[in-house]
Coordinates of C-alpha atoms and ligand atoms in Angstrom, one line a residue:
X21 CA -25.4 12.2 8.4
X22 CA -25.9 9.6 11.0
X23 CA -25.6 6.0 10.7
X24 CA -27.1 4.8 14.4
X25 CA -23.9 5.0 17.1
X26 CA -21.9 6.7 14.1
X27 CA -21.9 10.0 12.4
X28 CA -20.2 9.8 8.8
X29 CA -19.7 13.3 8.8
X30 CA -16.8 12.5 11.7
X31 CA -15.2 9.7 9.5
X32 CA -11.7 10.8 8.7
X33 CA -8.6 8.0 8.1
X34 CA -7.0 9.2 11.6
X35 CA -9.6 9.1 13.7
X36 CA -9.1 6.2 16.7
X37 CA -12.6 5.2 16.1
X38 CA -12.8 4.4 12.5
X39 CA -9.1 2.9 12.7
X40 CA -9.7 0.3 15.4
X41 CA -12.8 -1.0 13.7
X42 CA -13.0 0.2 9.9
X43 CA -15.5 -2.8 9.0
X44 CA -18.5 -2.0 10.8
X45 CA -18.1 1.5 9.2
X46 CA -17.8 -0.2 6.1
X47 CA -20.9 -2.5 6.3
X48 CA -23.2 0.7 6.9
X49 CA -21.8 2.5 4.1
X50 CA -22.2 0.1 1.7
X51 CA -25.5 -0.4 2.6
X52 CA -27.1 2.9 3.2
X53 CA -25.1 5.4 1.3
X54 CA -22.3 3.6 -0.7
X55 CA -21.7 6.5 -2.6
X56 CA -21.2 9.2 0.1
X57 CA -20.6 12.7 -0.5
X58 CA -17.9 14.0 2.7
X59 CA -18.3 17.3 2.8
X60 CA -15.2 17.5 5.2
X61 CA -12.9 15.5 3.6
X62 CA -10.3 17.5 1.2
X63 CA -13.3 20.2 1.1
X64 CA -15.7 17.9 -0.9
X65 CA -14.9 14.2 -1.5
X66 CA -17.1 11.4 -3.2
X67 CA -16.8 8.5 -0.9
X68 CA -17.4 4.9 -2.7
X69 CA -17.9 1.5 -0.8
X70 CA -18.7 -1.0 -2.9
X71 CA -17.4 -3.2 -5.0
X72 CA -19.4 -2.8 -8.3
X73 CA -18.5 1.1 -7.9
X74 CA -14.7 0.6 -6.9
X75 CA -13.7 -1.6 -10.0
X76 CA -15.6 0.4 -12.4
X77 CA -14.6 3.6 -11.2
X78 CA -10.7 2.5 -10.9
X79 CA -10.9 1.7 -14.8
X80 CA -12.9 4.4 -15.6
X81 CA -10.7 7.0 -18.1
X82 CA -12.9 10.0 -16.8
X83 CA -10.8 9.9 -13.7
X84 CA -7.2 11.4 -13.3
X85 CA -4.1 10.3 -11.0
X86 CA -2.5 13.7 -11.0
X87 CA -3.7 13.5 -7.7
X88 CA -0.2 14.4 -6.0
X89 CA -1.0 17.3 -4.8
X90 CA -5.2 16.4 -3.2
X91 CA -3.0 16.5 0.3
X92 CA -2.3 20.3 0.4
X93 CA -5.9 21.4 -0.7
X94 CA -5.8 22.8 2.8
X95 CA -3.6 25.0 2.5
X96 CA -3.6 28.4 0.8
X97 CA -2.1 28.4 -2.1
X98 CA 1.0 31.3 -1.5
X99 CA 1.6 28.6 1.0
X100 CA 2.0 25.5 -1.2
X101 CA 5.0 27.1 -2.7
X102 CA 6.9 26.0 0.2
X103 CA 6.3 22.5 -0.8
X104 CA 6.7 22.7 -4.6
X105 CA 10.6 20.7 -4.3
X106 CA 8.4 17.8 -2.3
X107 CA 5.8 17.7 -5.0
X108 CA 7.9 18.0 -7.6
X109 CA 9.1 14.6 -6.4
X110 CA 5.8 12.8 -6.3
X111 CA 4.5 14.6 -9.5
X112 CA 7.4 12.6 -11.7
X113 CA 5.7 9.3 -9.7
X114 CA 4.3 7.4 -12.9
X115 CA 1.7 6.4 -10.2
X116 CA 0.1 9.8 -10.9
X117 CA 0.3 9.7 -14.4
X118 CA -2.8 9.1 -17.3
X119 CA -3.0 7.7 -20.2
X120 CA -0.1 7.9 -22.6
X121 CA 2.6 9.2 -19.9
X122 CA 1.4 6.7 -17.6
X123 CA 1.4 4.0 -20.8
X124 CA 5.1 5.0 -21.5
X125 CA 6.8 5.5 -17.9
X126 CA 5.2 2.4 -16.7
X127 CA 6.7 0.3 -19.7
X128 CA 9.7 1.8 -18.8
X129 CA 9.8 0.3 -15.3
X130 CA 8.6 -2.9 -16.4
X131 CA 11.0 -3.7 -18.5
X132 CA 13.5 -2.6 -15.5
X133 CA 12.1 -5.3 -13.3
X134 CA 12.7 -7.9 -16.4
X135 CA 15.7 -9.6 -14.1
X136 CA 13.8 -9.8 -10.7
X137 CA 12.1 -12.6 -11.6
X138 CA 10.6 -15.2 -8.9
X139 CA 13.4 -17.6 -9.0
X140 CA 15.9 -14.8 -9.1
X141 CA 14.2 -13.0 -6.0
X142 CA 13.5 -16.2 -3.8
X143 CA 16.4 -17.1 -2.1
X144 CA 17.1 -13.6 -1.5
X145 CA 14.3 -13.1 0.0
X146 CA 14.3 -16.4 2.5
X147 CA 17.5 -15.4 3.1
X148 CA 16.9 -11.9 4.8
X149 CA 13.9 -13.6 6.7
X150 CA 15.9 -16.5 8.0
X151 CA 18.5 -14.0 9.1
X152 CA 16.0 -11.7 11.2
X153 CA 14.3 -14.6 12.3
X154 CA 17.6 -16.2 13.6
X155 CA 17.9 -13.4 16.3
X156 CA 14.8 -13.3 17.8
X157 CA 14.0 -14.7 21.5
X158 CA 10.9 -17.3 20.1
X159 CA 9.8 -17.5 23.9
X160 CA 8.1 -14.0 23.1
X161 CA 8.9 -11.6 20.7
X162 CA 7.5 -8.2 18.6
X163 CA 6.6 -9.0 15.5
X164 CA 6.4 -6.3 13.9
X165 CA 9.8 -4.4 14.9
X166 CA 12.1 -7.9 14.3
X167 CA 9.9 -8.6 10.9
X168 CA 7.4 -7.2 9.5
X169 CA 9.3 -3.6 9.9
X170 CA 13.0 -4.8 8.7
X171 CA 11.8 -7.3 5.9
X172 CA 9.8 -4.8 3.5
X173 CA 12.7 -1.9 3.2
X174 CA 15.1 -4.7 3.3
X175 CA 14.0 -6.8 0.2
X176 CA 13.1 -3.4 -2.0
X177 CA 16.1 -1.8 -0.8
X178 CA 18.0 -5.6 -2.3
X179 CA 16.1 -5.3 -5.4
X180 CA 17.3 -1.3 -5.8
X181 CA 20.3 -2.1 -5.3
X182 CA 21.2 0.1 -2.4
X183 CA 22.7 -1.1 0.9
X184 CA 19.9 -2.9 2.9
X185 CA 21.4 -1.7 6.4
X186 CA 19.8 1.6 5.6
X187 CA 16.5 0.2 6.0
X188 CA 15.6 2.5 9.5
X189 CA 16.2 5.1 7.4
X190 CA 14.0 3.9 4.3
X191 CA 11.0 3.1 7.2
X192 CA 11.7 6.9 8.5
X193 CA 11.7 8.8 5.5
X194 CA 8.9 6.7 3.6
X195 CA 6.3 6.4 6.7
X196 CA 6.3 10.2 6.5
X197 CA 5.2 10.0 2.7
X198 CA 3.1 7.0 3.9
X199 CA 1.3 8.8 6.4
X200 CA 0.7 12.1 3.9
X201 CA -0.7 10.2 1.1
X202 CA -3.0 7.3 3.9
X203 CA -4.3 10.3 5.8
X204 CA -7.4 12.8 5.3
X205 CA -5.9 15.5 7.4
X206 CA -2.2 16.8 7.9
X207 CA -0.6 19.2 9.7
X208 CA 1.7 22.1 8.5
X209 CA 4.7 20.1 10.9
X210 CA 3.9 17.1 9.0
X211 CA 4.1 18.5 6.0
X212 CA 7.4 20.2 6.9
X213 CA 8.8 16.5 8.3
X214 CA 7.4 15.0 4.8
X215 CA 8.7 17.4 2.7
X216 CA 12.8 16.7 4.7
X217 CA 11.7 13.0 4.8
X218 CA 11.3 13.3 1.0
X219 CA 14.7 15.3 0.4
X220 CA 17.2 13.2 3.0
X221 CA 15.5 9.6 0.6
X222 CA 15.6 11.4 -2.8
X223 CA 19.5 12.5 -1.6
X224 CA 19.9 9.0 -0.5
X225 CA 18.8 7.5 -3.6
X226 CA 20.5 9.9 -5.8
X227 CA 23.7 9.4 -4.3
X228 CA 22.7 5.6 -4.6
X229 CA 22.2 5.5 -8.6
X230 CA 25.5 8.0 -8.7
X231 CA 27.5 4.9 -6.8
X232 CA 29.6 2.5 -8.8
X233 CA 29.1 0.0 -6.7
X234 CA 25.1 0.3 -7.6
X235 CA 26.4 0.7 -10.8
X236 CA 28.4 -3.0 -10.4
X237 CA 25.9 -4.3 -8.6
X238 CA 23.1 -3.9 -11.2
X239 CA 20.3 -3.0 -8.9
X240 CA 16.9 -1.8 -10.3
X241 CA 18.4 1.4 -9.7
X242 CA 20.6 0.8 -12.0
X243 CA 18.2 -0.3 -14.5
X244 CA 16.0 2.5 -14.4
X245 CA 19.2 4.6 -15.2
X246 CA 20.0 2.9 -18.4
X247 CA 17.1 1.3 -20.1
X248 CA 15.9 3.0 -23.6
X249 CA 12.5 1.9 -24.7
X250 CA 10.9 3.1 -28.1
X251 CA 13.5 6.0 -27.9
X252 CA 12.9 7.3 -24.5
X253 CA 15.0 6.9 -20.8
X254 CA 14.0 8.2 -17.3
X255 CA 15.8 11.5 -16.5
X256 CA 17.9 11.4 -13.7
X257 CA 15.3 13.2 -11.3
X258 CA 12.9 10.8 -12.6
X259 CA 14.7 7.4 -11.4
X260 CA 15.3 9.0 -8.2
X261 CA 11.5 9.8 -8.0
X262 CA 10.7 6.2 -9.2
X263 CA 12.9 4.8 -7.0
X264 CA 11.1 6.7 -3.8
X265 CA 7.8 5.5 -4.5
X266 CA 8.6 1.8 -5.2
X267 CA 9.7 2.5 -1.1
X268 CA 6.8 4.3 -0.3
X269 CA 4.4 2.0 -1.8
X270 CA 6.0 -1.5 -1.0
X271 CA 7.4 -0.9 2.9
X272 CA 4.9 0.2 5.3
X273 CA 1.8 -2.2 2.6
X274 CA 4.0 -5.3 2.8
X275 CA 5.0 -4.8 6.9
X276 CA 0.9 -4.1 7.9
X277 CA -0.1 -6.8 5.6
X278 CA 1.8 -9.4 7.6
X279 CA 1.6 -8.1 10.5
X280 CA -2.5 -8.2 10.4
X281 CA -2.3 -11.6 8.5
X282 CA -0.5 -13.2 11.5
X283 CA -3.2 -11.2 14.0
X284 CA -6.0 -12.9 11.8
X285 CA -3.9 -16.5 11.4
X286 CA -4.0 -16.8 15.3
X287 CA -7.5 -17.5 15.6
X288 CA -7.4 -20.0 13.0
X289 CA -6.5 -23.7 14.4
X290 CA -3.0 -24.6 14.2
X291 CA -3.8 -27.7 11.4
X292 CA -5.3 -25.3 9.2
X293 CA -2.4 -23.1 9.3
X294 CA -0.6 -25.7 7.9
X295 CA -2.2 -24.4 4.2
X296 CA 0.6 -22.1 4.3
X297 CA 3.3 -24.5 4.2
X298 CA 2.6 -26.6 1.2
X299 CA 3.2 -25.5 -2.2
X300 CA -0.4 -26.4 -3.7
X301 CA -2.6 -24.6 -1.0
X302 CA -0.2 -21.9 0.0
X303 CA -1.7 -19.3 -3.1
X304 CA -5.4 -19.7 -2.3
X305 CA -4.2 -18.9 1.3
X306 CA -2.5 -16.0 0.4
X307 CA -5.0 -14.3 -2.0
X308 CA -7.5 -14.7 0.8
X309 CA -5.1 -12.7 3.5
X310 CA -4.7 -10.1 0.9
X311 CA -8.4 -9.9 0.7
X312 CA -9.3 -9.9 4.3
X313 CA -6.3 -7.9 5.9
X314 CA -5.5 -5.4 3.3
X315 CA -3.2 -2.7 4.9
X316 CA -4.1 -0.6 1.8
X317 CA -8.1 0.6 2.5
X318 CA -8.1 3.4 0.0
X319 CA -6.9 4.5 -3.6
X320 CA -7.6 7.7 -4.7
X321 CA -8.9 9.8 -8.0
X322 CA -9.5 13.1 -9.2
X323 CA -12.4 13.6 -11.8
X324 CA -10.7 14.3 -15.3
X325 CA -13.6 16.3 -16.5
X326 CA -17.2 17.3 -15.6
X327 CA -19.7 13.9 -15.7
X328 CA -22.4 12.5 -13.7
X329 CA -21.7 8.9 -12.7
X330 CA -24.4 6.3 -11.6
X331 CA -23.8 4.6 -8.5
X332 CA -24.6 0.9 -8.1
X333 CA -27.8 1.8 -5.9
X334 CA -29.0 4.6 -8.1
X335 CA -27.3 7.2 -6.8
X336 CA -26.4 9.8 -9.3
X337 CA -23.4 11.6 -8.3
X338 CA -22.3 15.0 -10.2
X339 CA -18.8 15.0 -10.4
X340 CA -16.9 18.2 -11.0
X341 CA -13.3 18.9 -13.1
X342 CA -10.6 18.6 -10.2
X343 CA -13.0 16.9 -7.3
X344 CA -11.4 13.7 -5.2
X345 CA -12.7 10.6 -4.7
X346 CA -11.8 7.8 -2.5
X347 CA -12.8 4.2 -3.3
X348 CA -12.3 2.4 -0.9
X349 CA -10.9 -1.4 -1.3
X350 CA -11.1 -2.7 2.0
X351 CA -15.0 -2.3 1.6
X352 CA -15.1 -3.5 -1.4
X353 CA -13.3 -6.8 -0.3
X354 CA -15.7 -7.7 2.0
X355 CA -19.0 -6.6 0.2
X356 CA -21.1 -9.8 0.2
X357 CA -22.8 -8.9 -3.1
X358 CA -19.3 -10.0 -4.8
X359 CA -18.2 -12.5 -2.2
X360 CA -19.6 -15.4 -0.5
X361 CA -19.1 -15.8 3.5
X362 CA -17.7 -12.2 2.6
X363 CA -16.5 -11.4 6.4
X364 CA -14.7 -15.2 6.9
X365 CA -11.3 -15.7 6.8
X366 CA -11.9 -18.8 3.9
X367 CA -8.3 -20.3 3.3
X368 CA -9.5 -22.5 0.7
X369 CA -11.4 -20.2 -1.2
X370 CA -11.0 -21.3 -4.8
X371 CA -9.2 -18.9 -6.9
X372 CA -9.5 -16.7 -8.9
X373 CA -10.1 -14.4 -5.4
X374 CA -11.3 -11.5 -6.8
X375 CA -10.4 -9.0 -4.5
X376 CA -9.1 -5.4 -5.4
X377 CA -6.1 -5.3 -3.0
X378 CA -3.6 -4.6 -5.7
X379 CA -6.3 -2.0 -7.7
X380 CA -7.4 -3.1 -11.1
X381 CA -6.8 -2.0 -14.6
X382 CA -3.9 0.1 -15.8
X383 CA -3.0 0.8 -12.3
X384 CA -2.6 -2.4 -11.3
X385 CA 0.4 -2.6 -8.2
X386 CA 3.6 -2.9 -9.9
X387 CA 4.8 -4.6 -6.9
X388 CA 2.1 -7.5 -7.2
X389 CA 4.4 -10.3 -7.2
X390 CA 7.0 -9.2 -4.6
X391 CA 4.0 -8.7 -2.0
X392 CA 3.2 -12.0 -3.0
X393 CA 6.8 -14.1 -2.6
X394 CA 7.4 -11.6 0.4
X395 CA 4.5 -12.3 2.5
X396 CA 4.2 -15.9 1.6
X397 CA 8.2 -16.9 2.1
X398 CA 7.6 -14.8 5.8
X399 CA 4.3 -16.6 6.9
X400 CA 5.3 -20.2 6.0
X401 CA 8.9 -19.3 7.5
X402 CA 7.6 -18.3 10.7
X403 CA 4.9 -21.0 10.9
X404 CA 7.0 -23.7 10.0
X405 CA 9.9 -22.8 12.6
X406 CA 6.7 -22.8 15.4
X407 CA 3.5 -24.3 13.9
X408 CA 2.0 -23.3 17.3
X409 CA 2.6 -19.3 17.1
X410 CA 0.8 -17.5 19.8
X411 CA -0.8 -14.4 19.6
X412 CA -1.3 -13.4 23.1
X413 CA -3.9 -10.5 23.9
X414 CA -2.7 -7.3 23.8
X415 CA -3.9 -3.6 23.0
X416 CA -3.5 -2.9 19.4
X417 CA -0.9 0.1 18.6
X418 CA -2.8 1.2 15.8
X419 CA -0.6 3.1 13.2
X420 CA -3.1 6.4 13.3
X421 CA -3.4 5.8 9.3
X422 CA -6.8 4.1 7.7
X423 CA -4.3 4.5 4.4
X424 CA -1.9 1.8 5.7
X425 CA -4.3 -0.1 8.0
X426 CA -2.0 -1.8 10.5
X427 CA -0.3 -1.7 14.1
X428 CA 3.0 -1.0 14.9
X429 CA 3.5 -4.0 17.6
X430 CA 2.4 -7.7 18.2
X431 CA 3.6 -10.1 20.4
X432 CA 4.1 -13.5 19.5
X433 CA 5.5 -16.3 21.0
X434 CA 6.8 -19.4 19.2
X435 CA 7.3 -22.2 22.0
X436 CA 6.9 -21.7 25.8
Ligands
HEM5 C1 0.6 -5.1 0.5 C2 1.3 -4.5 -0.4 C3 0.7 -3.6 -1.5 C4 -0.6 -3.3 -1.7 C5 -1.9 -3.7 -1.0 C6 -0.6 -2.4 -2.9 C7 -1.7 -1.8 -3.5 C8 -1.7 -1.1 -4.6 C9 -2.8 -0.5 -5.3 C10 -4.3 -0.7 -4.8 C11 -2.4 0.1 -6.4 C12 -3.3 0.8 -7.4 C13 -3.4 2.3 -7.2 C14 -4.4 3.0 -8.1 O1 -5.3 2.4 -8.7 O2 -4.2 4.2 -8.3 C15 -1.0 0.1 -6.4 C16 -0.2 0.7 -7.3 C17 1.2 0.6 -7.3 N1 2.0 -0.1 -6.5 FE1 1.3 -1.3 -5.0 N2 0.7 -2.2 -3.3 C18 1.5 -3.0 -2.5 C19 2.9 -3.1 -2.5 C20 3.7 -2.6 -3.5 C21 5.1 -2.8 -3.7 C22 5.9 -3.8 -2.8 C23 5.5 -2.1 -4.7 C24 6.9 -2.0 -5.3 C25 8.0 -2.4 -4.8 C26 4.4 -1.4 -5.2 C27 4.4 -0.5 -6.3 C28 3.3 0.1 -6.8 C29 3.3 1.1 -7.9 C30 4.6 1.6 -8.6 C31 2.0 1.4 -8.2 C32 1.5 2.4 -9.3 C33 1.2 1.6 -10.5 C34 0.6 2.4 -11.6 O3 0.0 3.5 -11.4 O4 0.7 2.0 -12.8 N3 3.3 -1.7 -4.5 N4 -0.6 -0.7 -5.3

């Protein structure tokens, strides 16, 4: 199918075109064929762009998350075999879990992340910012390698409970997962670097929760080893498996999402900035990056069972047992049937913002508030060190992954 200059039947999530400029895409989608069958894509995926169809279908019980293996539909399936340790990994992941597994495992985890409250996490947090922000040259520096890549590993790895120096090593191994999971084709090397990427960080973090010092410490790690709800406790292989996707989800979302808030920031003036540094306009300011510079485009689902579901413009799309669908929230987001001035950066805009950045209903992020303290303690840090940030042109090093939108450099200077 053709859409003018662009052919959806060439849109894949690593594709240079799509990733420089996903919202042009977007804004024909959503208006001439929001529900979009991709022939191409995982061998037959229902492609949803707007926002009516992405909230309803996220809550919609019909669809599965046992979706861990949608990756390796490529492959034959003698050849899957080879990755059944890898996907044994991500199959424990309560991320891909329904209804009463899902109900129990995430009640589990929540009431692990009972200590890391706000105040708890706060000064731990500025702390790690004012420390990488110390040692960089402000005359000109790359954001994304002295921040935005550092931070995210850093704070999860604090809130684990495992040494944050090893956060190279948590970027590594979880970009590989991160690029598996964002992208719409793989290669058999990838998979092979994923699947060693998944066994050096579920080694890492097994050895990690083994530790006494973890143990001492009191780490979520730690937590996940020892809490009992109603009866039941995470196996060993399953707080290890826990433990890797809290990485995989929370370090390459947080690092993109400041790294393209602070490439959207520098085109608004310097005085309006200063929303981000007072206590009263900072969360408006926030939910509206969130909206407008989501690094997350996607989530995914699996149809539980055979229906038909009615699109939002009439579409009736035949779902079959087993078929994938992507919903995609950085369409959604700036659909101007359920936002006004949909496509402007509105600081102000009076909450609640209603974007669908962190998914909605039982899937909801579990890592809502830490993107939230995160990203706000390292905007208003680096603004209020040099209210007059620059953001100097420069090519984009796009990150080859529509799944975590984002590049992996920008130059910024703080004074002259
Ligand atoms: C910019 C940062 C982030 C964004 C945009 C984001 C976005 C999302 C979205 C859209 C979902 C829902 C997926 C679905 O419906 O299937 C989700 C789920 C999840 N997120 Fe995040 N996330 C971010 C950071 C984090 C962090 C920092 C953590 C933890 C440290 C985290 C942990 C999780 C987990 C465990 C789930 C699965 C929840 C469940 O299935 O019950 N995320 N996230």
């Amino acid at each position: 199918m053709s859409l003018g200059p662009i052919s959806v039947d060439d849109f894949s999530h690593n594709q240079v075109q799509y990733i420089e400029d996903p919202f042009t895409f977007y804004a024909l989608m959503r208006e001439r064929s929001p529900a979009h069958l991709s022939e191409t894509i995982f061998g037959g995926t229902w492609l949803m762009f707007r926002y009516e169809d992405c909230s309803r279908l996220m809550q919609d019980e019909r669809l599965s998350n046992a979706r861990s293996a949608v990756p390796l539909r490529f492959l034959p399936p003698d050849q899957r075999d080879e990755f059944a340790d890898m996907l044994d990994v991500y199959s424990r992941w309560l991320a891909f879990h329904d209804g009463k597994e899902h109900t129990r495992n995430r009640r589990q985890a929540n009431r692990g992340y009972v200590p890391f409250t706000d105040e708890y996490l706060e000064p731990r947090i500025q702390r790690i910012v004012d420390g990488l922000l110390d040692q960089v040259d402000p005359t000109g520096f790359d954001l994304m390698s002295e921040l935005a890549f550092p931070l995210p590993a850093m704070v999860i790895a604090d809130v684990l409970g495992v040494p944050v120096d090893a956060h190279e090593d948590l970027n590594r191994w979880t970009d590989d997962i991160a690029h598996l999971f964002g992208s719409t084709s793989v290669s058999v090397e990838h998979l092979r670097r994923t699947r060693e990427s998944t066994r050096q960080l579920a080694e890492f973090l097994a050895s990690e929760a083994n530790a006494r010092r973890s143990r001492a410490e009191g780490g979520l790690l730690h937590h996940l080893r020892e809490i009992e709800v109603r009866g039941h406790r995470f196996s060993e292989r399953d707080v290890v498996a826990q433990a890797a996707l809290l990485l995989f989800a929370g370090v390459a979302s947080i690092r993109y999402l400041i790294g393209n808030s602070v490439r959207a920031l520098a085109s608004v003036p310097t005085t309006e900035r200063d929303v981000l540094l007072k206590s009263d306009t900072v969360g408006p300011a926030i939910e509206e990056l969130l909206r407008m510079c989501t690094p997350v485009s996607f989530v995914g689902r699996v149809a539980g069972e055979d229906f038909d579901y009615t699109a939002s413009d009439g579409t009736i799309v035949p779902l079959r047992k087993g078929q994938p669908l992507l919903l995609y929230i950085a369409s959604a987001n700036r659909d101007p049937d359920a936002f006004d001035r949909a496509d402007e950066l509105v600081l102000d805009r009076p909450l609640p913002n209603r974007h669908l950045t962190f998914g909605v209903g039982r899937h909801l992020c579990f890592g809502d508030p830490l993107v939230r303290q995160t990203t706000r303690i390292a905007l208003s840090t680096l603004y209020l060190r040099w209210p007059e940030l620059k953001v100097p042109q420069q090519e984009a090093n796009w990150n080859n992954n529509l799944g975590f939108h984002g590049s992996t450099s920008l130059r910024v200077s703080g004074e002259d």
